[in-house]
């Protein structure tokens, strides 16, 4: 029984539109963008699927966290629609997707995603992180247990805010300390996704983490 499903209805037009939206999100860190042009492959979030459909091809290996790697529908649709090989080696991946159900146990201290190099910083791994919630509601509307990210840097006029949930202390430490560990232009660009929305955290974005208890 085949697990291949429909991707974009209009492959060229929808892919181009999605690509433009991704560029906007990457150039305006913290801005929440909706990608609603395709459903997800298997259990993968819709926005994560559309990001791979728009950016990956047969020259961009993809690493999947355990839950997604075990999902035949995800693996087979990625290969069919993008031609991208699925790799089990993090530092070979152009893109990585960390499933929402794997995020709490993912060991960021042992991650070996590529940081690029001085000559080719663009060869780093872009990491897509699936979240249970993602929004930019004002402080008075934030419930207990939500993590608020205060963002600053290129593409942000002053500061912007993101609220996320269901993440480990380790991921919070990674977000706040990544600029200290990775010397620019090296680094990892993050795409946060929840269902069909995304927000980007380029390597140039400074993140301050605050917990609402």
Short mmCIF file of C-alpha atoms in Angstrom, two decimals:
data_model
loop_
_atom_site.label_atom_id
_atom_site.label_comp_id
_atom_site.label_asym_id
_atom_site.label_seq_id
_atom_site.Cartn_x
_atom_site.Cartn_y
_atom_site.Cartn_z
CA UNK A 1 0.00 0.00 0.00
CA UNK A 2 1.49 3.34 -1.03
CA UNK A 3 2.08 6.09 1.51
CA UNK A 4 2.65 8.78 -1.14
CA UNK A 5 0.31 11.75 -0.68
CA UNK A 6 -0.30 15.05 -2.44
CA UNK A 7 2.21 17.84 -1.89
CA UNK A 8 1.54 21.30 -3.37
CA UNK A 9 -1.49 21.44 -5.67
CA UNK A 10 0.41 23.75 -8.02
CA UNK A 11 4.01 22.63 -7.55
CA UNK A 12 5.71 25.63 -9.15
CA UNK A 13 3.42 28.47 -8.02
CA UNK A 14 2.88 27.17 -4.48
CA UNK A 15 6.56 26.40 -3.98
CA UNK A 16 7.53 29.91 -5.09
CA UNK A 17 4.93 31.50 -2.81
CA UNK A 18 6.07 29.41 0.12
CA UNK A 19 9.71 30.29 -0.61
CA UNK A 20 8.90 34.01 -0.55
CA UNK A 21 7.13 33.62 2.79
CA UNK A 22 10.12 31.75 4.21
CA UNK A 23 12.43 34.55 3.06
CA UNK A 24 10.18 37.07 4.80
CA UNK A 25 10.21 35.04 8.00
CA UNK A 26 14.00 34.67 7.92
CA UNK A 27 14.55 38.38 7.25
CA UNK A 28 12.12 39.40 10.02
CA UNK A 29 13.05 37.17 12.99
CA UNK A 30 10.16 36.46 15.32
CA UNK A 31 7.51 37.39 12.75
CA UNK A 32 4.87 34.66 12.63
CA UNK A 33 4.06 33.50 9.10
CA UNK A 34 1.34 31.08 7.99
CA UNK A 35 2.10 28.35 5.43
CA UNK A 36 -1.22 26.84 4.35
CA UNK A 37 -0.52 25.46 0.90
CA UNK A 38 -0.08 21.79 1.77
CA UNK A 39 -0.79 19.21 4.44
CA UNK A 40 1.95 17.52 6.42
CA UNK A 41 3.61 14.26 5.44
CA UNK A 42 2.62 11.63 8.00
CA UNK A 43 2.86 13.10 11.50
CA UNK A 44 5.09 15.98 10.40
CA UNK A 45 3.70 19.47 11.02
CA UNK A 46 2.29 21.17 7.92
CA UNK A 47 4.75 24.07 8.08
CA UNK A 48 7.74 21.73 8.41
CA UNK A 49 6.59 19.75 5.37
CA UNK A 50 6.11 22.90 3.28
CA UNK A 51 9.51 24.22 4.29
CA UNK A 52 11.19 21.05 3.02
CA UNK A 53 9.11 21.09 -0.17
CA UNK A 54 10.23 24.66 -0.88
CA UNK A 55 13.90 24.51 0.10
CA UNK A 56 15.19 20.96 -0.33
CA UNK A 57 16.21 18.97 -3.39
CA UNK A 58 18.39 15.99 -4.31
CA UNK A 59 21.53 17.83 -3.17
CA UNK A 60 20.28 18.57 0.36
CA UNK A 61 20.35 15.61 2.76
CA UNK A 62 17.70 15.68 5.50
CA UNK A 63 18.11 14.39 9.06
CA UNK A 64 14.97 13.34 10.95
CA UNK A 65 14.61 12.79 14.67
CA UNK A 66 13.59 9.32 15.80
CA UNK A 67 9.80 9.59 15.57
CA UNK A 68 9.85 11.04 12.06
CA UNK A 69 12.58 8.63 10.92
CA UNK A 70 10.34 5.71 11.87
CA UNK A 71 7.40 7.18 9.93
CA UNK A 72 7.42 5.57 6.48
CA UNK A 73 4.99 8.17 5.10
CA UNK A 74 7.44 10.96 5.94
CA UNK A 75 10.51 9.22 4.53
CA UNK A 76 8.85 8.08 1.32
CA UNK A 77 7.13 11.40 0.59
CA UNK A 78 10.35 13.35 1.16
CA UNK A 79 12.19 11.12 -1.31
CA UNK A 80 9.34 11.18 -3.84
CA UNK A 81 8.52 14.90 -3.78
CA UNK A 82 11.95 16.46 -3.14
CA UNK A 83 14.48 13.80 -4.11
CA UNK A 84 16.37 14.54 -0.90
CA UNK A 85 18.25 11.66 0.69
CA UNK A 86 17.48 10.98 4.35
CA UNK A 87 20.69 10.81 6.37
CA UNK A 88 21.25 9.48 9.88
CA UNK A 89 24.38 11.64 10.28
CA UNK A 90 23.58 15.08 11.68
CA UNK A 91 26.65 16.90 10.35
CA UNK A 92 25.89 15.78 6.79
CA UNK A 93 22.39 17.24 6.84
CA UNK A 94 21.43 20.44 5.05
CA UNK A 95 18.11 20.35 6.90
CA UNK A 96 17.04 18.67 10.12
CA UNK A 97 13.57 18.21 11.57
CA UNK A 98 13.10 17.58 15.28
CA UNK A 99 9.65 16.14 15.89
CA UNK A 100 7.46 17.67 18.58
CA UNK A 101 7.30 14.30 20.37
CA UNK A 102 11.13 14.04 20.41
CA UNK A 103 11.94 17.59 21.48
CA UNK A 104 11.79 17.05 25.26
CA UNK A 105 14.42 14.30 25.12
CA UNK A 106 16.64 15.73 22.36
CA UNK A 107 20.21 16.21 23.62
CA UNK A 108 21.33 19.60 22.30
CA UNK A 109 24.71 19.21 24.02
CA UNK A 110 25.50 16.21 21.84
CA UNK A 111 24.06 17.59 18.60
CA UNK A 112 26.58 17.62 15.75
CA UNK A 113 24.74 19.66 13.12
CA UNK A 114 27.02 21.40 10.67
CA UNK A 115 27.95 25.00 11.52
CA UNK A 116 29.27 25.73 8.03
CA UNK A 117 32.78 27.08 7.55
CA UNK A 118 34.41 30.47 7.07
CA UNK A 119 34.36 30.11 3.28
CA UNK A 120 30.87 28.58 3.08
CA UNK A 121 28.80 29.50 6.15
CA UNK A 122 25.66 28.73 4.14
CA UNK A 123 26.54 25.04 4.27
CA UNK A 124 25.38 24.82 7.87
CA UNK A 125 22.36 22.76 8.89
CA UNK A 126 19.04 24.57 9.05
CA UNK A 127 17.16 23.01 11.98
CA UNK A 128 13.35 22.87 11.94
CA UNK A 129 11.90 22.48 15.44
CA UNK A 130 8.28 21.40 15.89
CA UNK A 131 6.52 22.93 18.91
CA UNK A 132 3.21 22.35 20.68
CA UNK A 133 2.52 26.10 20.71
CA UNK A 134 3.95 29.22 19.11
CA UNK A 135 2.55 32.75 19.29
CA UNK A 136 3.46 36.37 19.95
CA UNK A 137 0.64 37.28 22.35
CA UNK A 138 1.23 40.15 24.75
CA UNK A 139 2.50 39.45 28.26
CA UNK A 140 -0.89 39.80 29.96
CA UNK A 141 -2.29 36.98 27.81
CA UNK A 142 0.47 34.48 28.60
CA UNK A 143 -0.41 31.51 30.80
CA UNK A 144 1.84 29.86 33.37
CA UNK A 145 4.51 27.51 32.03
CA UNK A 146 4.94 29.39 28.75
CA UNK A 147 8.48 30.36 27.74
CA UNK A 148 8.86 33.88 26.35
CA UNK A 149 11.71 34.59 23.96
CA UNK A 150 12.83 38.21 23.62
CA UNK A 151 14.58 38.66 20.28
CA UNK A 152 16.93 41.37 19.07
CA UNK A 153 19.40 41.80 16.24
CA UNK A 154 19.37 42.30 12.46
CA UNK A 155 15.88 42.51 10.96
CA UNK A 156 14.31 43.57 14.28
CA UNK A 157 13.69 47.28 14.83
CA UNK A 158 13.96 47.10 18.62
CA UNK A 159 12.75 43.83 20.12
CA UNK A 160 10.24 41.16 19.22
CA UNK A 161 8.63 38.48 21.37
CA UNK A 162 7.76 34.83 20.86
CA UNK A 163 5.96 32.49 23.25
CA UNK A 164 6.67 28.76 23.08
CA UNK A 165 5.70 25.74 25.15
CA UNK A 166 6.76 22.15 25.76
CA UNK A 167 10.52 22.72 25.54
CA UNK A 168 13.28 21.46 27.80
CA UNK A 169 15.66 23.52 29.91
CA UNK A 170 18.42 22.27 27.62
CA UNK A 171 16.74 23.78 24.56
CA UNK A 172 16.27 27.06 26.42
CA UNK A 173 19.98 27.12 27.29
CA UNK A 174 20.85 26.34 23.68
CA UNK A 175 18.73 29.23 22.42
CA UNK A 176 20.21 31.70 24.85
CA UNK A 177 23.83 30.61 24.53
CA UNK A 178 24.25 29.69 20.88
CA UNK A 179 25.87 33.00 19.88
CA UNK A 180 28.47 32.53 22.62
CA UNK A 181 29.34 29.05 21.35
CA UNK A 182 29.32 29.65 17.60
CA UNK A 183 31.50 32.44 16.21
CA UNK A 184 29.78 34.32 13.36
CA UNK A 185 29.50 33.65 10.44
CA UNK A 186 29.31 30.04 11.64
CA UNK A 187 26.11 28.89 13.30
CA UNK A 188 22.73 27.23 13.01
CA UNK A 189 19.58 28.87 11.69
CA UNK A 190 16.39 27.70 13.40
CA UNK A 191 12.87 27.53 12.01
CA UNK A 192 10.25 27.10 14.74
CA UNK A 193 7.00 25.55 13.53
CA UNK A 194 3.61 24.74 15.02
CA UNK A 195 1.03 23.19 12.73
CA UNK A 196 1.00 25.63 9.78
CA UNK A 197 2.79 28.62 11.32
CA UNK A 198 6.50 29.38 11.51
CA UNK A 199 8.90 31.89 13.03
CA UNK A 200 12.59 32.01 12.21
CA UNK A 201 15.61 32.51 14.46
CA UNK A 202 18.63 33.15 12.21
CA UNK A 203 22.09 32.73 13.71
CA UNK A 204 22.35 36.52 14.00
CA UNK A 205 19.34 36.76 16.34
CA UNK A 206 20.08 37.26 20.04
CA UNK A 207 17.63 35.36 22.26
CA UNK A 208 16.76 36.07 25.88
CA UNK A 209 14.70 33.36 27.57
CA UNK A 210 12.12 34.08 30.28
CA UNK A 211 9.86 31.55 31.98
CA UNK A 212 6.33 32.51 33.08
CA UNK A 213 5.56 30.63 36.30
#
